[in-house]
Short mmCIF file of C-alpha atoms in Angstrom, two decimals:
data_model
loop_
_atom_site.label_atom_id
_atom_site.label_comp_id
_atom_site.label_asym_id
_atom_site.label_seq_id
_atom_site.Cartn_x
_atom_site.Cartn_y
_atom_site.Cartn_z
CA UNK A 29 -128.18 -100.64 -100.38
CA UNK A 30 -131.68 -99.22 -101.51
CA UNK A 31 -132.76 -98.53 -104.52
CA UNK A 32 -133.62 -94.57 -105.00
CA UNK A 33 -136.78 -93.28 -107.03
CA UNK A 34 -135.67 -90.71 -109.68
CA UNK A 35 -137.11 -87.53 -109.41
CA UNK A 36 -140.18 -88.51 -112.00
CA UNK A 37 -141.42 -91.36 -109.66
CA UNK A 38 -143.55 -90.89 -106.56
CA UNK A 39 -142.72 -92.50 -103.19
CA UNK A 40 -145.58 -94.66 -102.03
CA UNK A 41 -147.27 -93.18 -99.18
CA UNK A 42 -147.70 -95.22 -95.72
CA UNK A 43 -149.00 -94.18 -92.57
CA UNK A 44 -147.16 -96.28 -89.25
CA UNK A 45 -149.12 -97.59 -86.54
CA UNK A 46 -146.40 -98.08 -83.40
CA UNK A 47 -146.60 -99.93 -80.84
CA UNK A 48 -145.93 -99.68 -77.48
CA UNK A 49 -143.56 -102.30 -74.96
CA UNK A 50 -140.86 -100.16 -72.86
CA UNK A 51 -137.35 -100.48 -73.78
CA UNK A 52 -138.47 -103.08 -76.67
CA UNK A 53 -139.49 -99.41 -78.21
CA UNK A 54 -135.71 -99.96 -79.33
CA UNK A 55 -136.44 -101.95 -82.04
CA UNK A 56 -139.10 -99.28 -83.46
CA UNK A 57 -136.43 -97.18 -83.56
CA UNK A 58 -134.39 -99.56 -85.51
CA UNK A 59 -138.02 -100.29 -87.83
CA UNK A 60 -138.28 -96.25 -88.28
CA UNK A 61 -134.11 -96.06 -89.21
CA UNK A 62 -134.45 -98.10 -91.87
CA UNK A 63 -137.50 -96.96 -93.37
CA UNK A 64 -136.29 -93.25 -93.25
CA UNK A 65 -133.30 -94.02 -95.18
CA UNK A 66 -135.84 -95.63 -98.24
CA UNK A 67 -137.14 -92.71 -100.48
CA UNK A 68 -139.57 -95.09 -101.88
CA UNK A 69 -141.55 -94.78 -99.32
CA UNK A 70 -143.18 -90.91 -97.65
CA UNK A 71 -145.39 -90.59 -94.64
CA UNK A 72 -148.74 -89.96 -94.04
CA UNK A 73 -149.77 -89.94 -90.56
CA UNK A 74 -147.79 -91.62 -87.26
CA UNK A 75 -149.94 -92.85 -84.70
CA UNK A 76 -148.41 -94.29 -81.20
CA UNK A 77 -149.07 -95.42 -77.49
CA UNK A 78 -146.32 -95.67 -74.81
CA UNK A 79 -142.88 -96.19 -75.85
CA UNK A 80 -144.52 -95.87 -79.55
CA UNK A 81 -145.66 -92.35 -78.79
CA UNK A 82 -142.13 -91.49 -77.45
CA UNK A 83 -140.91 -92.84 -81.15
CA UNK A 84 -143.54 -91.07 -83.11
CA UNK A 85 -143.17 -87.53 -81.99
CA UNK A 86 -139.18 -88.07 -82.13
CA UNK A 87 -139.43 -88.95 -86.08
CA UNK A 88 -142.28 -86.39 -86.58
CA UNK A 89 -139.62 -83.75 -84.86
CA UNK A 90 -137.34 -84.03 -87.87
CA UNK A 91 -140.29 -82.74 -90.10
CA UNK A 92 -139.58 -79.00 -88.91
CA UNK A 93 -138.30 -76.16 -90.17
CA UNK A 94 -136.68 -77.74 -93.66
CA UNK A 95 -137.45 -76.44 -97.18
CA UNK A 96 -139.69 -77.89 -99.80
CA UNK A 97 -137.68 -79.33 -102.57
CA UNK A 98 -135.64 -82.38 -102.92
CA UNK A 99 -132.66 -81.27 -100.48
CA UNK A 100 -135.43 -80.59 -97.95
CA UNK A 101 -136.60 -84.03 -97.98
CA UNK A 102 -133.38 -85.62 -97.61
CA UNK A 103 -132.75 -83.05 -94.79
CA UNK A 104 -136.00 -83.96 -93.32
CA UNK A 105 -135.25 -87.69 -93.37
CA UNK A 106 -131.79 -87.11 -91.82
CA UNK A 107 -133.11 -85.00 -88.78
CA UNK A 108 -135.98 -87.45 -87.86
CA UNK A 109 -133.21 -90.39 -87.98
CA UNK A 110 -131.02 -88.39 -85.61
CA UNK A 111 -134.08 -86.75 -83.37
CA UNK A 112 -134.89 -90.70 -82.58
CA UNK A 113 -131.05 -91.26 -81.87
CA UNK A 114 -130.78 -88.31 -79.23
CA UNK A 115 -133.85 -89.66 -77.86
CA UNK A 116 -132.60 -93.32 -77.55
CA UNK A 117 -129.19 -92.50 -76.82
CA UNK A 118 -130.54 -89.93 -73.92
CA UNK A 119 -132.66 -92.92 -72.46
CA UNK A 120 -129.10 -95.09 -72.35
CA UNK A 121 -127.56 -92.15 -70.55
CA UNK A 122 -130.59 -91.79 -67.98
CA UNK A 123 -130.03 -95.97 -67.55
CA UNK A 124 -133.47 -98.51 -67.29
CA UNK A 125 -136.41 -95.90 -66.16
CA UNK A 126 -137.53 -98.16 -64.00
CA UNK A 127 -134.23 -98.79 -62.58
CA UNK A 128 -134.47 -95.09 -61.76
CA UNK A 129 -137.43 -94.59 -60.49
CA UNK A 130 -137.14 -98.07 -58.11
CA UNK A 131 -133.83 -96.65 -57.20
CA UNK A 132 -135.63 -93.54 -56.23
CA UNK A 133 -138.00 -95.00 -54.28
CA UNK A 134 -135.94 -97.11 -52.34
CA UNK A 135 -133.78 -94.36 -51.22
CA UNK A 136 -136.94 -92.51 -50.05
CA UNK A 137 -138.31 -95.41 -47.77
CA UNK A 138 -134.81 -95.85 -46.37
CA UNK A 139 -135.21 -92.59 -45.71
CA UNK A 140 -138.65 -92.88 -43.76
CA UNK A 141 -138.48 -96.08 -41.97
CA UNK A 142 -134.87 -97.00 -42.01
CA UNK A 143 -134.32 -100.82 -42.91
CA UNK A 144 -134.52 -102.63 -45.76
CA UNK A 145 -136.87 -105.68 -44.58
CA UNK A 146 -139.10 -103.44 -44.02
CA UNK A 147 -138.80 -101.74 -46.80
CA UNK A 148 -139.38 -104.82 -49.21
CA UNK A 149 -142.54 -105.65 -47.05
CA UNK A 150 -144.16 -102.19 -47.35
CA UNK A 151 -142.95 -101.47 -50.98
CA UNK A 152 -146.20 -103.47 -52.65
CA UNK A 153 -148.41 -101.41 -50.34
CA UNK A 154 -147.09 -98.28 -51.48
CA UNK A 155 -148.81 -96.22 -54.87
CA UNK A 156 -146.51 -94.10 -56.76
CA UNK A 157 -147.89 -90.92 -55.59
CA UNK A 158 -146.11 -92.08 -51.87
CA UNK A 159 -143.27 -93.78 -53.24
CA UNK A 160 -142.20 -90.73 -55.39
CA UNK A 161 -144.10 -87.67 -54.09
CA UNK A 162 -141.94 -85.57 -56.39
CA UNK A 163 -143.29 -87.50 -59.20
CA UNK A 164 -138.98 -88.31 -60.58
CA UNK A 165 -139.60 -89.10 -64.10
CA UNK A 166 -136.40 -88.49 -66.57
CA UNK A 167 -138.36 -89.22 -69.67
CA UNK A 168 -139.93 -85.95 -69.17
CA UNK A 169 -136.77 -83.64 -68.85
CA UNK A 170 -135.36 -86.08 -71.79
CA UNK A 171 -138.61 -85.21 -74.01
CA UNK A 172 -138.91 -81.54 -73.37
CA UNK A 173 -135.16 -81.15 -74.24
CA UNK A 174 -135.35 -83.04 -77.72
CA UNK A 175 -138.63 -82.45 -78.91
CA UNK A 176 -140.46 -79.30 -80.31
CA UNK A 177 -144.13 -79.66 -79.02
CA UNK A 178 -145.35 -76.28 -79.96
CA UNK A 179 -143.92 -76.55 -83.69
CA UNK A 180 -145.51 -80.08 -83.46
CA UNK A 181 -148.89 -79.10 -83.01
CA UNK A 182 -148.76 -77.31 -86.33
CA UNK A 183 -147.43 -79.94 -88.19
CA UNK A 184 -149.94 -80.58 -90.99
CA UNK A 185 -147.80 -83.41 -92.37
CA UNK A 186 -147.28 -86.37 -91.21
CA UNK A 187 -150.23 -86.21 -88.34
CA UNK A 188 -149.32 -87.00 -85.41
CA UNK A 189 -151.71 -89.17 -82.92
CA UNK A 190 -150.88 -90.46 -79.45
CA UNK A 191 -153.25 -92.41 -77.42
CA UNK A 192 -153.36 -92.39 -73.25
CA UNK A 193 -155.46 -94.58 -71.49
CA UNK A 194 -158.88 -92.88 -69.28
CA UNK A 195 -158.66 -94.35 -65.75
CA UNK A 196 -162.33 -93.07 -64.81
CA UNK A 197 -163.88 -94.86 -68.47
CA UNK A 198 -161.63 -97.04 -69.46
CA UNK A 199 -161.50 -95.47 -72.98
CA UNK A 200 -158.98 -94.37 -75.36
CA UNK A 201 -158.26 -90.96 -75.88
CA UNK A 202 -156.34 -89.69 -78.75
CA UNK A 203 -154.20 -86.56 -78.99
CA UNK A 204 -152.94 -84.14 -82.03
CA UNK A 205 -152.56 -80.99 -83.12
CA UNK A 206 -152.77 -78.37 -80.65
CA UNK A 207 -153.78 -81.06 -77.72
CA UNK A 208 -150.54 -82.79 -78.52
CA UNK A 209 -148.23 -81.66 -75.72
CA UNK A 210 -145.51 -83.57 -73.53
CA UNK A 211 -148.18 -83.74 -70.79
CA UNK A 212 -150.22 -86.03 -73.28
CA UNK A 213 -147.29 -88.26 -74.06
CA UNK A 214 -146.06 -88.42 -70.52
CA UNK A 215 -149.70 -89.51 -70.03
CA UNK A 216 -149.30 -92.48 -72.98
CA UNK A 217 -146.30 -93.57 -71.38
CA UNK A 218 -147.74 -93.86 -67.45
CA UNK A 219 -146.95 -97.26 -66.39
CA UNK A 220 -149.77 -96.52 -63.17
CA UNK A 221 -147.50 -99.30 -60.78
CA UNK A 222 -144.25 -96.89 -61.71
CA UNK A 223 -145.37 -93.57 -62.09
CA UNK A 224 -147.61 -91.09 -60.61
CA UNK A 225 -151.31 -90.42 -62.82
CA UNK A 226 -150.83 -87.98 -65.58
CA UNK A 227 -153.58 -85.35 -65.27
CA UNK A 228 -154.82 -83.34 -68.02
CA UNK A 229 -157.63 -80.75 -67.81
CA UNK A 230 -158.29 -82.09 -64.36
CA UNK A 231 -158.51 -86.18 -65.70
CA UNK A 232 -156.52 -88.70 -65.20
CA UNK A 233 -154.79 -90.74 -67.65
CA UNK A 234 -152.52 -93.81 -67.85
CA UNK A 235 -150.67 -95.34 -70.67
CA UNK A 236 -152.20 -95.85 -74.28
CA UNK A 237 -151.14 -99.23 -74.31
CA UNK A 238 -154.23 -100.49 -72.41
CA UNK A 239 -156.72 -98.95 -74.47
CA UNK A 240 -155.55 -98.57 -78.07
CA UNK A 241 -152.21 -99.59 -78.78
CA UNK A 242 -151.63 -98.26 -80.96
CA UNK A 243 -154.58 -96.04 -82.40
CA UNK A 244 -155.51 -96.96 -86.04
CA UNK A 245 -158.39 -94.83 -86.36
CA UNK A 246 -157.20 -91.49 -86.66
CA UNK A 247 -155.21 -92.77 -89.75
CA UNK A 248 -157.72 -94.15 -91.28
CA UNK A 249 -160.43 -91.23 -90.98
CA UNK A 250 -157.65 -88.61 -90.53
CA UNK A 251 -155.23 -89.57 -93.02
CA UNK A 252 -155.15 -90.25 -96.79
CA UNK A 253 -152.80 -93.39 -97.19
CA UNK A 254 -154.94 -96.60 -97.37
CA UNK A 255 -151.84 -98.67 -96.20
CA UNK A 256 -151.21 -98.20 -92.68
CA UNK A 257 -148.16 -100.57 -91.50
CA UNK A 258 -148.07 -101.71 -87.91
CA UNK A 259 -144.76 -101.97 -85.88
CA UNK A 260 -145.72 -104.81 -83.55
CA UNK A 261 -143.34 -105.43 -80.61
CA UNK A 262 -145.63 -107.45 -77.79
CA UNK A 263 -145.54 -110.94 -79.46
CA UNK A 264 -148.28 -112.30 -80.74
CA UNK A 265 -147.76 -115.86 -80.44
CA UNK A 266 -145.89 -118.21 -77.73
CA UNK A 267 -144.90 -121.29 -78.87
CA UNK A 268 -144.94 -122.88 -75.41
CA UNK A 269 -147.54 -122.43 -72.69
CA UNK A 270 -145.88 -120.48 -69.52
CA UNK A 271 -146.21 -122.69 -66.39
CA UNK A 272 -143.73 -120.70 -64.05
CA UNK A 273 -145.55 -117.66 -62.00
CA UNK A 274 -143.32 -114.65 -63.94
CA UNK A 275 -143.86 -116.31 -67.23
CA UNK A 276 -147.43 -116.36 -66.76
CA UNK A 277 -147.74 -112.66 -65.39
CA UNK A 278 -144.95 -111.73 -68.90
CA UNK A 279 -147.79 -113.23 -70.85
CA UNK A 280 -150.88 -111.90 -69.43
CA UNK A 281 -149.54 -108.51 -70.31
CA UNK A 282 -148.78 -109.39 -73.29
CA UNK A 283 -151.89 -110.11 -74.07
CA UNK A 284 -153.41 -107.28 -72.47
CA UNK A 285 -151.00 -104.83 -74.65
CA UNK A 286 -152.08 -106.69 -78.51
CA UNK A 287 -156.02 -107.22 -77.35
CA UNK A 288 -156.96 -103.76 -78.53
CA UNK A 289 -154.59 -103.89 -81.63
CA UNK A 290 -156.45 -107.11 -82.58
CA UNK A 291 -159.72 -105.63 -82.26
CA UNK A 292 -159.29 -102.83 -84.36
CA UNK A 293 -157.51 -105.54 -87.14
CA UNK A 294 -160.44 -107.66 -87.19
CA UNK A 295 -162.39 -104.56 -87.58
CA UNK A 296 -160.42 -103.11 -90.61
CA UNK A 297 -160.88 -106.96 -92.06
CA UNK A 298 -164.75 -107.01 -91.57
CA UNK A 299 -165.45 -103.57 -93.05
CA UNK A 300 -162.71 -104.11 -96.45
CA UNK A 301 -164.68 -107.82 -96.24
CA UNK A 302 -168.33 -105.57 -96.71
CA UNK A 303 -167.06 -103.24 -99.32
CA UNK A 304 -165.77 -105.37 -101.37
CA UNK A 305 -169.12 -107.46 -101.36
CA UNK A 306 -170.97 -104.70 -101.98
CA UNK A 307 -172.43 -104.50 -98.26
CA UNK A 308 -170.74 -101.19 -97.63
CA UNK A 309 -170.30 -98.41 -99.69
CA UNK A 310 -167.18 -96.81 -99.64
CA UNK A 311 -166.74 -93.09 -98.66
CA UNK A 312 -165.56 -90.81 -96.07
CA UNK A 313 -166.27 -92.75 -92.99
CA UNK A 314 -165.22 -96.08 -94.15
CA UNK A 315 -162.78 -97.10 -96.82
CA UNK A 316 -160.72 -100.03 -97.91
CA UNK A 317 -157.18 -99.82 -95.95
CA UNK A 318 -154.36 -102.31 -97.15
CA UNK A 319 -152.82 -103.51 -93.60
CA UNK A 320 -149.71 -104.40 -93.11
CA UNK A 321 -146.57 -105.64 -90.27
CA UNK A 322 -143.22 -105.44 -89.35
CA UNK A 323 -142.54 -107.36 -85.53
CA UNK A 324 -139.47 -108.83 -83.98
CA UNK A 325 -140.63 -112.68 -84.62
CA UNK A 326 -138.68 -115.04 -83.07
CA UNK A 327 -135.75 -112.59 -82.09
CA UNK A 328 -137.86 -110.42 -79.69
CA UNK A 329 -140.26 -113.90 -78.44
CA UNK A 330 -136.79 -115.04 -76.55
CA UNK A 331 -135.82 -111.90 -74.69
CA UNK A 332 -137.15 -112.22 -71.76
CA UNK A 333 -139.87 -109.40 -70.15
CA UNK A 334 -137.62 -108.13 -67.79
CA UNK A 335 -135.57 -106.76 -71.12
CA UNK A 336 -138.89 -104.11 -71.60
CA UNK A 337 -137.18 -102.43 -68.64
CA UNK A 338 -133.65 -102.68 -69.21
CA UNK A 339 -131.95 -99.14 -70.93
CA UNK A 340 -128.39 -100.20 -71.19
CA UNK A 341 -126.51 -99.72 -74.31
CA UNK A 342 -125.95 -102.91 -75.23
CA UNK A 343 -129.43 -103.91 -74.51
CA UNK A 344 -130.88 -101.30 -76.60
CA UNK A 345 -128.11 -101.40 -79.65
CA UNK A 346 -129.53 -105.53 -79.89
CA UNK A 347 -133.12 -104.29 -80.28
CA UNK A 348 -132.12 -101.25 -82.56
CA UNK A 349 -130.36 -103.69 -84.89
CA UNK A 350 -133.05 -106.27 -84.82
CA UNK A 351 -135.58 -103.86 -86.24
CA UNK A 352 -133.52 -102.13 -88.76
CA UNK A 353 -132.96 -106.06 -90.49
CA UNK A 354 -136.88 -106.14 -89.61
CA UNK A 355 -137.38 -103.68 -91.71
CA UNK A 356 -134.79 -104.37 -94.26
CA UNK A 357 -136.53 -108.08 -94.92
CA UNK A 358 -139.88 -106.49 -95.38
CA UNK A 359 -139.23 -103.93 -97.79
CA UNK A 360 -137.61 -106.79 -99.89
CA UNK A 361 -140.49 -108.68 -99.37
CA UNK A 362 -143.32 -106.40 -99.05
CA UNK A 363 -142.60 -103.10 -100.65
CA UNK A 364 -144.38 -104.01 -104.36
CA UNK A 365 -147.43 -105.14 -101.97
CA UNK A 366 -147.92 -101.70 -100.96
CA UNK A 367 -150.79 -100.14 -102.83
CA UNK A 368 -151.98 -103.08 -104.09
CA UNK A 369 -153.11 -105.67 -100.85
CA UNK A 370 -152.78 -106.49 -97.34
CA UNK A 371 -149.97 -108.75 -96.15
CA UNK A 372 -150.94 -108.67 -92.61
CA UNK A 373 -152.46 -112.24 -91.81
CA UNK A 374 -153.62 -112.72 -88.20
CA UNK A 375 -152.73 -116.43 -87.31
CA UNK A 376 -155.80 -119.07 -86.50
CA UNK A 377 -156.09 -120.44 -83.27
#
């Protein structure tokens, strides 16, 4: 049971940097859960890629249409909580996405060439764009049902930032306000060897995860908090070197999905390391921020990667639970550390 402020003390403000990983987005939800139900803590800005995009706009969601006042926070809290459930819940009912769309896809090239050996040997041949010409995705149906876009894009508190990958540069692009849309998060959540390319004033986009995943700059130039806390759910470290050809491919995307996070940690590091020599002065373009991380450890290292695509209910209940204790441990831990330092060490090699 938490501990509640009384009415004279202010919650500390944190902005949440979430991570992207499929189904593993699961746990997020079980991170965000437990955080909502501590009224220690208020939000400041929500930033996401992929299945972290899908789990920021669901919590931001509960933000509309309540009251100032105390009830009106409460209220607020209790909406986002059960926004992310519908949305979690809804991806149980739709089964594994990728289930779906395979599923889909199979059924059309039994359809066109009628066998399946020769349907496994053209399948790897085949984009999206022929495999599912009516571009079948249930995530978007799910999302337009649940989630209030329009009211979104006037949401002035928390910000919300989602980040989609440009297939032509390479580069990240980030979306709020009025550009935040479900075309933009359908575009952070384009897996390009599943779905079809997300196109948005005539460019093409795949998901945020290979570009910035998930953004931290918007909250730190956007935003006010100075302690931005990272929900991290593509592990970090392996314990044992994969030898085996899946285990090798599970890790290369791994790595692929945390190199841009790292990059943008070590960057945070260098330019607190320059203020506080004096290097730097500190002002509207940079500023100390106070990082910080919640990720699945050791729990989400041994599910295997073939778990990122699996919706069932018991599958996703696991995750949910893991990351509500996640984030249970670190507020014991952690939660006096907020507004004063960092506790987000990256490991030496």
């Amino acid at each position: 049971m938490y501990t509640f402020p009384s009415p004279s003390e202010l919650p500390k403000r944190l902005s949440l940097a979430l991570q992207g990983g499929g189904a593993h987005g699961a746990f997020t939800w079980g991170v965000l859960d437990s955080l909502l139900q501590d009224e220690r803590i208020d939000f400041d800005g929500l930033s996401g890629a992929s299945a972290g995009a899908v789990n920021a706009v669901a919590m931001a969601h509960g933000y509309l249409g309540h009251a100032p006042g105390e009830a009106g926070r409460r209220a607020i809290r209790t909406s986002a909580r059960e926004t992310l459930r519908q949305i979690w819940e809804g991806v149980v009912s739709l089964g594994s996405v990728g289930a779906l769309t395979q599923n889909v896809m199979h059924m059309m090239l039994n359809a066109s060439v009628g066998g399946h050996m020769l349907q496994s040997a053209m399948a790897p041949w085949m984009s999206p764009s022929q495999m599912n010409p009516m571009d079948i995705n249930p995530l978007r149906k799910l999302l337009a049902t649940h989630i209030d876009f329009e009211g979104l894009a006037r949401l002035h508190s928390p910000r919300v930032f989602v980040s989609a990958t440009h297939v032509r540069t390479g580069l990240a692009r980030v979306f709020s306000g009025r550009q935040l849309d479900l075309q933009s998060v359908m575009a952070s959540t384009c897996l390009p060897m599943m779905f079809r390319t997300v196109e948005i004033d005539g460019e093409p986009y795949w998901d945020g995860g290979y570009s910035s995943n998930p953004p931290l700059a918007p909250l730190i130039k956007q935003c006010d908090a100075q302690d931005i806390l990272v929900v991290q759910i593509n592990p970090l470290q392996r314990h044992e070197t994969p030898h085996a050809q899946q285990d090798i491919l599970d890790r290369v995307n791994e790595l692929t999905f945390n190199a841009s996070l790292l990059d943008q940690i070590r960057n945070v590091e260098f330019i607190n390391h320059l203020i506080e020599r004096g290097r730097m002065q500190e002002g509207e373009d940079y500023r100390r921020i106070r990082l910080h991380r919640i990720d699945g450890g050791q729990a989400l290292e041994d599910l295997p990667a073939s778990s990122k695509v699996a919706a069932d209910g018991d599958t996703i209940e696991h995750l949910f639970n893991l990351g509500h204790e996640a984030a249970k441990r670190w507020l014991k831990h952690h939660f006096d550390d907020v507004g004063l330092h960092s506790t987000l060490r990256l490991p030496k090699p």
